[in-house]
Short mmCIF file of C-alpha atoms (C1' of nucleotides) in Angstrom, two decimals:
data_model
loop_
_atom_site.label_atom_id
_atom_site.label_comp_id
_atom_site.label_asym_id
_atom_site.label_seq_id
_atom_site.Cartn_x
_atom_site.Cartn_y
_atom_site.Cartn_z
CA MET A 1 -6.57 -0.75 119.00
CA VAL A 2 -4.43 -3.02 116.75
CA PRO A 3 -2.82 -5.67 118.88
CA THR A 4 0.77 -6.24 118.37
CA LYS A 5 2.40 -9.50 118.98
CA GLU A 6 4.26 -8.52 122.04
CA ALA A 7 1.56 -6.30 123.58
CA ARG A 8 -0.97 -9.24 123.77
CA ARG A 9 -2.16 -10.75 126.90
CA ALA A 10 -2.57 -14.30 127.43
CA PRO A 11 -3.75 -15.84 124.15
CA ALA A 12 -0.60 -15.24 122.18
CA ASP A 13 -1.09 -18.80 120.97
CA LYS A 14 -4.62 -18.14 119.60
CA TYR A 15 -3.29 -15.00 117.91
CA ASP A 16 -0.60 -16.87 116.18
CA GLU A 17 -3.05 -19.67 115.41
CA ARG A 18 -5.27 -17.27 113.54
CA ARG A 19 -2.31 -15.86 111.67
CA ASN A 20 -1.28 -19.40 110.71
CA GLN A 21 -4.96 -19.99 109.65
CA LEU A 22 -4.93 -17.04 107.41
CA ALA A 23 -1.51 -17.93 106.06
CA GLU A 24 -2.93 -21.34 105.21
CA SER A 25 -5.83 -19.81 103.23
CA ALA A 26 -3.54 -17.25 101.64
CA LEU A 27 -1.14 -20.08 100.48
CA GLN A 28 -3.93 -21.96 99.07
CA THR A 29 -5.27 -18.90 97.18
CA LEU A 30 -1.74 -17.79 96.10
CA GLY A 31 -1.00 -21.33 94.76
CA GLU A 32 -4.17 -21.30 92.70
CA LEU A 33 -4.13 -17.77 91.34
CA GLY A 34 -0.45 -16.55 91.71
CA TYR A 35 0.77 -13.41 93.28
CA ALA A 36 -0.47 -11.03 90.62
CA ARG A 37 -4.13 -12.05 90.79
CA THR A 38 -4.49 -12.80 94.47
CA SER A 39 -6.44 -10.28 96.46
CA LEU A 40 -7.16 -10.04 100.13
CA ARG A 41 -10.84 -10.48 99.50
CA GLU A 42 -10.18 -13.82 97.71
CA ILE A 43 -7.94 -15.01 100.45
CA ALA A 44 -10.66 -14.18 103.00
CA ASN A 45 -13.16 -16.00 100.81
CA ASN A 46 -11.02 -19.12 101.06
CA SER A 47 -11.05 -18.81 104.81
CA ALA A 48 -13.63 -18.82 107.46
CA PHE A 49 -13.50 -15.12 107.94
CA SER A 50 -14.32 -11.90 106.16
CA HIS A 51 -12.05 -9.57 104.33
CA GLY A 52 -11.63 -7.15 107.02
CA VAL A 53 -9.93 -9.61 109.46
CA VAL A 54 -6.75 -9.59 107.48
CA HIS A 55 -5.86 -6.12 108.69
CA TYR A 56 -6.57 -7.21 112.25
CA TYR A 57 -3.74 -9.81 112.09
CA PHE A 58 -1.51 -8.32 109.56
CA SER A 59 -0.69 -4.72 109.00
CA ASP A 60 -0.19 -5.12 105.32
CA LYS A 61 -0.80 -7.28 102.33
CA LEU A 62 2.90 -7.71 102.03
CA GLU A 63 3.36 -8.62 105.65
CA LEU A 64 0.85 -11.45 105.18
CA ILE A 65 2.56 -12.75 102.11
CA ILE A 66 6.02 -12.65 103.77
CA TYR A 67 4.46 -14.37 106.72
CA CYS A 68 3.27 -17.03 104.23
CA VAL A 69 6.65 -17.50 102.75
CA ARG A 70 8.17 -18.20 106.17
CA TYR A 71 5.27 -20.43 107.20
CA TYR A 72 5.63 -22.33 103.95
CA LYS A 73 9.35 -22.90 104.54
CA ALA A 74 8.66 -24.75 107.79
CA ARG A 75 6.78 -27.47 105.85
CA CYS A 76 9.39 -27.91 103.13
CA VAL A 77 12.63 -27.96 105.01
CA THR A 78 12.50 -31.54 106.18
CA ARG A 79 11.04 -32.99 103.14
CA TYR A 80 14.08 -35.15 102.15
CA ASP A 81 15.28 -35.85 105.54
CA ALA A 82 13.72 -39.22 105.79
CA VAL A 83 15.29 -40.06 102.41
CA VAL A 84 18.66 -39.26 103.79
CA ALA A 85 18.14 -41.14 106.96
CA GLU A 86 16.78 -44.26 105.66
CA SER A 87 19.10 -44.96 102.58
CA THR A 88 22.03 -47.12 103.02
CA THR A 89 23.46 -47.20 99.47
CA PRO A 90 24.05 -44.37 97.01
CA GLU A 91 21.74 -46.05 94.53
CA GLU A 92 19.00 -46.37 97.12
CA LEU A 93 19.48 -42.74 98.06
CA LEU A 94 19.41 -41.56 94.46
CA ASP A 95 16.20 -43.54 93.72
CA ALA A 96 14.46 -42.36 96.73
CA PHE A 97 15.44 -38.80 96.17
CA ALA A 98 14.31 -38.83 92.50
CA ALA A 99 11.12 -40.47 93.52
CA LYS A 100 10.51 -37.87 96.20
CA LEU A 101 11.13 -35.08 93.66
CA VAL A 102 8.69 -36.65 91.21
CA GLU A 103 6.08 -37.04 93.91
CA THR A 104 6.35 -33.55 95.14
CA VAL A 105 6.33 -31.95 91.66
CA GLN A 106 3.08 -33.87 91.06
CA GLU A 107 1.39 -33.39 94.27
CA GLU A 108 2.35 -30.01 95.39
CA ALA A 109 2.54 -28.42 92.05
CA ALA A 110 0.57 -25.35 93.26
CA MET A 111 2.89 -24.65 96.14
CA HIS A 112 5.96 -24.97 94.03
CA ARG A 113 4.77 -22.66 91.30
CA LEU A 114 3.90 -20.20 94.16
CA TRP A 115 7.36 -20.43 95.43
CA TYR A 116 8.93 -19.67 92.07
CA ASP A 117 6.50 -16.80 91.58
CA LEU A 118 7.32 -15.28 94.91
CA ARG A 119 11.07 -15.72 94.30
CA THR A 120 10.66 -13.98 91.00
CA GLN A 121 8.59 -11.27 92.59
CA SER A 122 11.50 -10.66 94.91
CA MET A 123 13.56 -9.57 91.93
CA PHE A 124 11.15 -6.62 91.56
CA GLU A 125 9.87 -6.16 95.09
CA GLU A 126 12.60 -5.27 97.59
CA LYS A 127 10.59 -6.06 100.63
CA LEU A 128 10.27 -9.71 99.64
CA ARG A 129 14.00 -10.33 99.30
CA GLU A 130 14.99 -10.91 102.86
CA ALA A 131 12.38 -13.72 103.36
CA VAL A 132 13.00 -15.15 99.91
CA LEU A 133 16.70 -15.30 100.29
CA MET A 134 16.37 -16.93 103.71
CA ILE A 135 14.25 -19.68 102.37
CA ASP A 136 16.37 -20.08 99.31
CA ALA A 137 19.36 -20.62 101.52
CA THR A 138 17.46 -23.17 103.65
CA LEU A 139 16.53 -25.04 100.42
CA GLU A 140 20.19 -25.00 99.45
CA ASP A 141 21.11 -26.48 102.74
CA MET A 142 18.40 -29.19 102.29
CA ILE A 143 19.79 -30.13 98.83
CA TRP A 144 23.34 -30.17 100.19
CA ARG A 145 22.37 -32.57 102.96
CA ILE A 146 21.33 -34.97 100.09
CA VAL A 147 24.48 -34.42 98.11
CA THR A 148 26.88 -34.87 101.00
CA ARG A 149 25.09 -38.07 102.15
CA TYR A 150 25.16 -39.37 98.67
CA ALA A 151 28.97 -38.65 98.41
CA GLU A 152 29.38 -40.29 101.83
CA LEU A 153 27.67 -43.44 100.75
CA SER A 154 29.57 -43.44 97.43
CA GLY A 155 32.88 -43.01 99.27
CA ARG A 156 33.73 -40.11 97.03
CA PRO A 157 34.04 -36.43 97.84
CA THR A 158 31.86 -33.88 96.32
CA SER A 159 33.05 -31.77 93.49
CA MET A 160 30.57 -29.02 93.46
CA THR A 161 29.74 -26.09 95.80
CA PRO A 162 26.37 -26.26 97.66
CA HIS A 163 25.34 -23.18 95.63
CA ALA A 164 26.04 -24.77 92.27
CA ALA A 165 24.48 -28.16 93.22
CA TYR A 166 21.29 -26.27 94.35
CA GLY A 167 21.29 -24.22 91.11
CA VAL A 168 21.42 -27.06 88.73
CA LEU A 169 18.91 -29.27 90.56
CA ASP A 170 16.57 -26.37 91.03
CA GLY A 171 16.77 -25.68 87.27
CA LEU A 172 15.87 -29.21 86.51
CA PHE A 173 13.01 -29.15 89.03
CA GLN A 174 11.55 -25.93 87.78
CA GLN A 175 11.73 -27.17 84.21
CA ALA A 176 9.88 -30.33 85.17
CA LEU A 177 7.33 -28.25 87.11
CA LEU A 178 6.68 -26.09 83.99
CA GLY A 179 6.44 -29.23 81.82
CA HIS A 180 4.11 -30.92 84.27
CA LEU A 181 1.79 -27.85 84.47
CA THR A 182 1.71 -27.34 80.79
CA GLY A 183 0.66 -30.92 80.10
CA SER A 184 3.89 -32.53 79.17
CA ALA A 185 3.22 -36.13 80.09
CA ASP A 186 6.89 -37.21 80.48
CA ALA A 187 8.30 -34.13 82.08
CA VAL A 188 8.51 -35.59 85.56
CA ASP A 189 9.98 -38.89 84.37
CA ALA A 190 12.60 -36.96 82.37
CA MET A 191 13.51 -35.11 85.48
CA ALA A 192 14.11 -38.28 87.36
CA ALA A 193 16.32 -39.57 84.66
CA GLN A 194 18.18 -36.27 84.48
CA VAL A 195 18.73 -36.41 88.34
CA HIS A 196 20.00 -39.89 88.13
CA ALA A 197 22.54 -38.79 85.55
CA LEU A 198 23.50 -35.65 87.23
CA MET A 199 24.11 -36.70 90.80
CA PRO A 200 27.19 -38.73 90.07
CA LEU A 201 28.61 -35.72 88.31
CA MET A 202 28.54 -33.91 91.56
CA LEU A 203 31.09 -36.14 92.96
CA ALA A 204 34.79 -36.48 92.16
CA PRO A 205 35.32 -39.10 89.49
CA ALA A 206 35.76 -42.69 90.76
CA VAL A 207 39.21 -43.86 90.50
CA ASP A 208 39.62 -46.98 88.40
CA ALA A 209 40.12 -49.92 90.61
CA ALA A 210 43.29 -50.92 88.95
CA GLY A 211 45.41 -50.62 92.08
CA GLY A 212 43.17 -52.98 94.06
CA MET B 1 -13.59 0.32 62.96
CA VAL B 2 -10.78 -1.46 64.55
CA PRO B 3 -8.26 -2.34 61.80
CA THR B 4 -7.14 -5.87 61.76
CA LYS B 5 -3.74 -6.71 60.39
CA GLU B 6 -4.97 -8.40 57.29
CA ALA B 7 -7.65 -5.80 56.49
CA ARG B 8 -5.20 -2.90 56.36
CA ARG B 9 -4.45 -1.15 53.15
CA ALA B 10 -0.92 -0.20 52.28
CA PRO B 11 0.76 0.74 55.52
CA ALA B 12 0.93 -2.69 57.03
CA ASP B 13 4.53 -1.74 57.82
CA LYS B 14 3.57 1.23 59.81
CA TYR B 15 0.99 -0.70 61.73
CA ASP B 16 3.62 -3.37 62.71
CA GLU B 17 6.05 -0.52 63.36
CA ARG B 18 3.62 0.95 65.93
CA ARG B 19 3.04 -2.39 67.51
CA ASN B 20 6.77 -2.92 67.91
CA GLN B 21 6.99 0.66 69.30
CA LEU B 22 4.50 -0.19 71.93
CA ALA B 23 6.05 -3.56 72.61
CA GLU B 24 9.31 -1.84 73.17
CA SER B 25 7.68 0.51 75.82
CA ALA B 26 5.85 -2.40 77.38
CA LEU B 27 9.01 -4.40 77.61
CA GLN B 28 10.76 -1.56 79.34
CA THR B 29 7.84 -1.04 81.72
CA LEU B 30 7.39 -4.74 82.42
CA GLY B 31 11.15 -5.13 83.02
CA GLU B 32 11.03 -2.30 85.51
CA LEU B 33 7.85 -3.15 87.40
CA GLY B 34 7.20 -6.86 86.66
CA TYR B 35 4.00 -8.42 85.32
CA ALA B 36 1.92 -7.86 88.50
CA ARG B 37 2.49 -4.23 88.77
CA THR B 38 2.51 -3.18 85.08
CA SER B 39 -0.68 -1.26 83.82
CA LEU B 40 -1.49 -0.23 80.29
CA ARG B 41 -1.46 3.40 81.42
CA GLU B 42 2.06 2.97 82.73
CA ILE B 43 3.10 1.32 79.47
CA ALA B 44 1.60 4.25 77.59
CA ASN B 45 3.32 6.75 79.86
CA ASN B 46 6.67 5.26 78.82
CA SER B 47 5.72 5.60 75.26
CA ALA B 48 5.02 8.62 73.01
CA PHE B 49 1.32 7.88 73.10
CA SER B 50 -1.72 7.98 75.36
CA HIS B 51 -3.31 5.00 77.06
CA GLY B 52 -6.15 4.58 74.66
CA VAL B 53 -3.89 3.72 71.79
CA VAL B 54 -3.07 0.35 73.15
CA HIS B 55 -6.56 -0.85 72.19
CA TYR B 56 -6.15 0.38 68.71
CA TYR B 57 -3.17 -1.88 68.09
CA PHE B 58 -3.94 -4.69 70.45
CA SER B 59 -7.33 -6.20 71.33
CA ASP B 60 -6.29 -7.04 74.82
CA LYS B 61 -3.67 -6.52 77.47
CA LEU B 62 -2.75 -10.13 77.22
CA GLU B 63 -2.27 -9.93 73.51
CA LEU B 64 0.21 -7.02 74.00
CA ILE B 65 2.13 -9.02 76.52
CA ILE B 66 2.23 -12.07 74.35
CA TYR B 67 3.41 -10.00 71.51
CA CYS B 68 6.09 -8.66 73.66
CA VAL B 69 7.26 -12.15 74.47
CA ARG B 70 7.63 -12.98 70.94
CA TYR B 71 9.13 -9.62 70.14
CA TYR B 72 11.64 -10.03 72.85
CA LYS B 73 12.60 -13.56 71.63
CA ALA B 74 13.81 -12.29 68.31
CA ARG B 75 16.41 -10.27 70.06
CA CYS B 76 17.80 -13.12 72.18
CA VAL B 77 17.92 -16.04 70.03
CA THR B 78 21.23 -15.09 68.27
CA ARG B 79 22.95 -13.83 71.39
CA TYR B 80 25.53 -16.61 71.48
CA ASP B 81 25.93 -17.31 67.78
CA ALA B 82 29.09 -15.13 67.52
CA VAL B 83 30.52 -17.00 70.32
CA VAL B 84 29.98 -20.31 68.55
CA ALA B 85 31.22 -19.03 65.18
CA GLU B 86 34.42 -17.39 66.39
CA SER B 87 35.73 -19.88 68.93
CA THR B 88 38.32 -22.33 67.66
CA THR B 89 39.11 -24.29 70.80
CA PRO B 90 36.92 -25.60 73.56
CA GLU B 91 38.63 -23.46 76.12
CA GLU B 92 38.06 -20.43 74.00
CA LEU B 93 34.36 -21.26 73.50
CA LEU B 94 33.86 -21.88 77.18
CA ASP B 95 35.57 -18.60 78.22
CA ALA B 96 33.57 -16.66 75.66
CA PHE B 97 30.36 -18.25 76.55
CA ALA B 98 30.70 -17.63 80.41
CA ALA B 99 31.83 -14.07 79.56
CA LYS B 100 28.75 -13.46 77.61
CA LEU B 101 26.52 -14.96 80.24
CA VAL B 102 28.08 -12.64 82.91
CA GLU B 103 27.66 -9.70 80.50
CA THR B 104 23.94 -10.36 79.78
CA VAL B 105 23.16 -10.93 83.45
CA GLN B 106 24.70 -7.69 84.31
CA GLU B 107 23.52 -5.46 81.51
CA GLU B 108 20.15 -7.02 80.71
CA ALA B 109 18.95 -7.91 84.27
CA ALA B 110 15.60 -6.27 83.78
CA MET B 111 14.71 -8.16 80.65
CA HIS B 112 15.87 -11.51 82.10
CA ARG B 113 13.83 -11.00 85.36
CA LEU B 114 10.94 -10.20 83.13
CA TRP B 115 11.41 -13.35 81.14
CA TYR B 116 11.45 -15.47 84.37
CA ASP B 117 8.44 -13.53 85.52
CA LEU B 118 6.41 -14.22 82.44
CA ARG B 119 7.49 -17.92 82.33
CA THR B 120 6.29 -18.21 85.87
CA GLN B 121 3.07 -16.47 85.05
CA SER B 122 2.47 -19.11 82.41
CA MET B 123 2.23 -21.63 85.19
CA PHE B 124 -0.89 -19.76 86.26
CA GLU B 125 -2.25 -18.16 83.08
CA GLU B 126 -2.94 -20.67 80.29
CA LYS B 127 -2.97 -18.02 77.57
CA LEU B 128 0.66 -17.31 78.13
CA ARG B 129 1.80 -20.85 77.75
CA GLU B 130 1.96 -21.29 74.05
CA ALA B 131 4.29 -18.30 73.62
CA VAL B 132 6.27 -19.06 76.64
CA LEU B 133 6.87 -22.62 75.65
CA MET B 134 7.79 -21.59 72.14
CA ILE B 135 10.49 -19.20 73.39
CA ASP B 136 11.66 -21.76 76.05
CA ALA B 137 12.26 -24.17 73.18
CA THR B 138 14.20 -21.61 71.27
CA LEU B 139 16.43 -20.85 74.15
CA GLU B 140 16.99 -24.59 74.63
CA ASP B 141 18.14 -24.79 70.99
CA MET B 142 20.33 -21.79 71.47
CA ILE B 143 21.93 -23.54 74.39
CA TRP B 144 22.25 -26.69 72.59
CA ARG B 145 24.14 -25.01 69.83
CA ILE B 146 26.73 -24.04 72.30
CA VAL B 147 26.96 -27.43 73.87
CA THR B 148 27.30 -29.35 70.57
CA ARG B 149 29.92 -26.89 69.27
CA TYR B 150 31.79 -27.39 72.50
CA ALA B 151 31.59 -31.10 72.14
CA GLU B 152 32.81 -30.79 68.55
CA LEU B 153 35.73 -28.75 69.50
CA SER B 154 36.58 -31.08 72.24
CA GLY B 155 36.36 -34.10 70.04
CA ARG B 156 33.96 -35.83 72.60
CA PRO B 157 30.30 -36.70 72.27
CA THR B 158 27.77 -35.01 74.43
CA SER B 159 26.37 -36.93 77.42
CA MET B 160 23.16 -34.86 78.17
CA THR B 161 19.94 -34.23 76.38
CA PRO B 162 19.36 -30.79 75.17
CA HIS B 163 16.56 -30.50 77.66
CA ALA B 164 18.75 -31.35 80.61
CA ALA B 165 21.60 -29.11 79.43
CA TYR B 166 19.21 -26.10 79.23
CA GLY B 167 17.65 -26.98 82.48
CA VAL B 168 20.90 -26.92 84.53
CA LEU B 169 22.35 -23.97 82.88
CA ASP B 170 19.20 -22.04 83.13
CA GLY B 171 19.13 -22.92 86.82
CA LEU B 172 22.58 -21.47 87.36
CA PHE B 173 21.66 -18.38 85.27
CA GLN B 174 18.57 -17.68 87.21
CA GLN B 175 20.46 -18.20 90.50
CA ALA B 176 23.12 -15.69 89.33
CA LEU B 177 20.41 -13.23 88.29
CA LEU B 178 18.77 -13.43 91.61
CA GLY B 179 22.07 -12.92 93.33
CA HIS B 180 23.04 -10.00 91.14
CA LEU B 181 19.69 -8.20 91.77
CA THR B 182 19.73 -8.72 95.36
CA GLY B 183 23.19 -7.29 95.74
CA SER B 184 25.44 -10.25 95.94
CA ALA B 185 28.67 -8.95 94.52
CA ASP B 186 30.21 -12.23 93.49
CA ALA B 187 27.01 -13.87 92.12
CA VAL B 188 27.90 -13.49 88.47
CA ASP B 189 31.57 -14.55 88.92
CA ALA B 190 30.39 -17.57 90.79
CA MET B 191 28.12 -18.39 87.81
CA ALA B 192 31.09 -18.11 85.45
CA ALA B 193 33.09 -20.56 87.58
CA GLN B 194 30.10 -22.95 87.84
CA VAL B 195 29.65 -22.92 84.08
CA HIS B 196 33.35 -23.65 83.58
CA ALA B 197 33.12 -26.62 85.84
CA LEU B 198 29.73 -27.90 84.42
CA MET B 199 30.23 -27.76 80.78
CA PRO B 200 32.93 -30.56 80.65
CA LEU B 201 30.47 -32.67 82.55
CA MET B 202 28.11 -32.44 79.65
CA LEU B 203 30.47 -34.42 77.51
CA ALA B 204 31.38 -38.07 77.71
CA PRO B 205 34.45 -38.60 79.82
CA ALA B 206 37.62 -38.16 77.98
CA VAL B 207 39.41 -41.41 77.40
CA ASP B 208 42.89 -41.68 78.89
CA ALA B 209 45.50 -41.16 76.23
CA ALA B 210 47.26 -44.36 77.30
CA GLY B 211 46.81 -45.94 73.81
CA GLY B 212 48.33 -43.05 71.98
"C1'" DC C 1 -24.23 -8.97 136.19
"C1'" DC C 2 -21.60 -5.06 134.35
"C1'" DG C 3 -17.83 -2.97 132.03
"C1'" DA C 4 -13.72 -3.78 129.43
"C1'" DT C 5 -11.31 -6.02 126.14
"C1'" DC C 6 -10.90 -8.92 122.22
"C1'" DC C 7 -12.47 -10.67 117.77
"C1'" DC C 8 -14.75 -10.12 113.72
"C1'" DT C 9 -18.20 -8.08 110.22
"C1'" DT C 10 -19.88 -4.56 107.58
"C1'" DG C 11 -19.65 -0.93 104.71
"C1'" DA C 12 -17.34 2.62 102.82
"C1'" DC C 13 -13.35 5.58 100.98
"C1'" DG C 14 -10.23 6.82 97.20
"C1'" DA C 15 -7.24 5.01 93.91
"C1'" DC C 16 -6.44 2.22 90.20
"C1'" DT C 17 -7.51 -1.13 86.61
"C1'" DG C 18 -8.88 -2.78 81.56
"C1'" DT C 19 -11.96 -1.46 78.31
"C1'" DC C 20 -14.30 1.16 75.05
"C1'" DA C 21 -16.92 5.02 72.80
"C1'" DA C 22 -17.02 9.57 70.99
"C1'" DG C 23 -14.70 12.78 68.76
"C1'" DA C 24 -10.58 15.49 67.03
"C1'" DC C 25 -6.61 15.66 64.24
"C1'" DT C 26 -4.00 13.81 60.43
"C1'" DT C 27 -3.12 11.56 56.27
"C1'" DT C 28 -4.62 9.81 51.91
"C1'" DG C 29 -7.12 9.24 47.39
"C1'" DC C 30 -9.29 11.54 43.87
"C1'" DG D 1 -9.89 20.98 48.24
"C1'" DC D 2 -13.10 17.68 49.70
"C1'" DA D 3 -14.39 13.41 51.50
"C1'" DA D 4 -13.03 9.13 53.34
"C1'" DA D 5 -10.04 6.48 55.96
"C1'" DG D 6 -6.54 6.16 59.35
"C1'" DT D 7 -4.69 7.51 63.74
"C1'" DC D 8 -4.67 9.16 68.27
"C1'" DT D 9 -6.62 11.63 72.58
"C1'" DT D 10 -9.93 12.32 75.81
"C1'" DG D 11 -13.04 11.06 79.02
"C1'" DA D 12 -15.89 8.01 80.99
"C1'" DC D 13 -17.69 3.30 82.48
"C1'" DA D 14 -17.93 -0.56 85.74
"C1'" DG D 15 -15.23 -3.11 88.46
"C1'" DT D 16 -11.68 -4.32 91.85
"C1'" DC D 17 -8.02 -3.23 94.74
"C1'" DG D 18 -5.85 -2.18 99.76
"C1'" DT D 19 -7.05 0.08 103.55
"C1'" DC D 20 -9.57 1.50 107.54
"C1'" DA D 21 -13.23 3.15 110.60
"C1'" DA D 22 -17.44 2.14 113.03
"C1'" DG D 23 -19.85 -1.02 115.36
"C1'" DG D 24 -21.85 -5.55 116.93
"C1'" DG D 25 -21.20 -9.72 119.50
"C1'" DA D 26 -18.43 -12.59 122.18
"C1'" DT D 27 -15.60 -13.38 125.97
"C1'" DC D 28 -13.56 -12.45 130.29
"C1'" DG D 29 -12.32 -10.28 134.86
"C1'" DG D 30 -14.40 -8.38 138.66
#
DNA sequence: CCGATCCCTTGACGACTGTCAAGACTTTGC
DNA sequence: GCAAAGTCTTGACAGTCGTCAAGGGATCGG
């Protein structure tokens, strides 16, 4: 009998652990091959198990992938929190933020292209939408924490909605990722410069210090 | 014998015409199903031909798709030229540009999600990169024509690189497309507002008219 | 130590895929 | 009107896919 999560006895932990283990292998495979070319057998090959085990822990290929999306989110959501916490001036925050962006484009390119792949797939596959929109909103929140902290440190109010701020930064990030993956040597540095130029524009214009 | 484009006798036009016909059917199918779920048989089903004919006009599935990308580009590249040509004030240009963006998100959503799909696929499939990067550069030029004309009409110089301008606008566009396709009623209107707010930020700040 | 439950492997199924060869039908050149 | 070239259909191929059933060990409760 196929065990469901709630019907399981004691080792619900072990069950979830296996699911996470498979999600890990799936994410690795998906990041390498993309959604279109990833098969369950290939995922299993990149794990310690055989291909049949997938249907023991997931009812469906899509359920595995959706589980992966949510599992992946848990890793990303706090990526910039240290940057926010440790910066004490707007310039410091901006530098640290841009540096972190550059770092993550370079070192987690596979995961990021997978994210964009899955987000685009959700434009075609309705079942992916709920999970994708949820993580997209979470990423928007993450970006907004940066922007509001940057505004705070600058002593100026924000002049963009969270949605718009996320949209433009995500556009630059995606552009840099594409450039990075296609061999453009200066793509990530260009992104850093663009972010430096863009962030001040997300705040209301500084008043001239004429009055004091 | 498989005819190659250069070895053909008189009807090189008819040959290309058929290729375009197939590209049309392929684009329709790809826009509906996405790259991952589109098969050659499905493309042929959406055309007047049978599935075998694809290999008469294209050596490969990938060659067909790459041909589609280039074919698709030819339609997009002049989309905003009328807006540029007919606007006489910066406000008019901005309104017309935003309106055109809204229109194209709504009425050509399938083609746009396909474009983002293929562009993302190029992060995984090396053979797609050349065509994708070419059309991406063309789109960047298209956007830059808007921005420079906007700057001209405003009497202010631009303050962003073409790359950055394209990146941020594309981010907003993609965000609106995702929102539109996932049922968010105000996604496209939000994009219009965001574009209105963003475009002035792409120009150098207006000097205060204190000196006359 | 035995039976039951859990975990996992193996192998198979039907469906679908890209590709291509064989041939039929159509058009063209003479 | 015949032969050749061009165009398209049909059918098959080898392979891969998601899915699932049967069964083997492992583990655990008694």
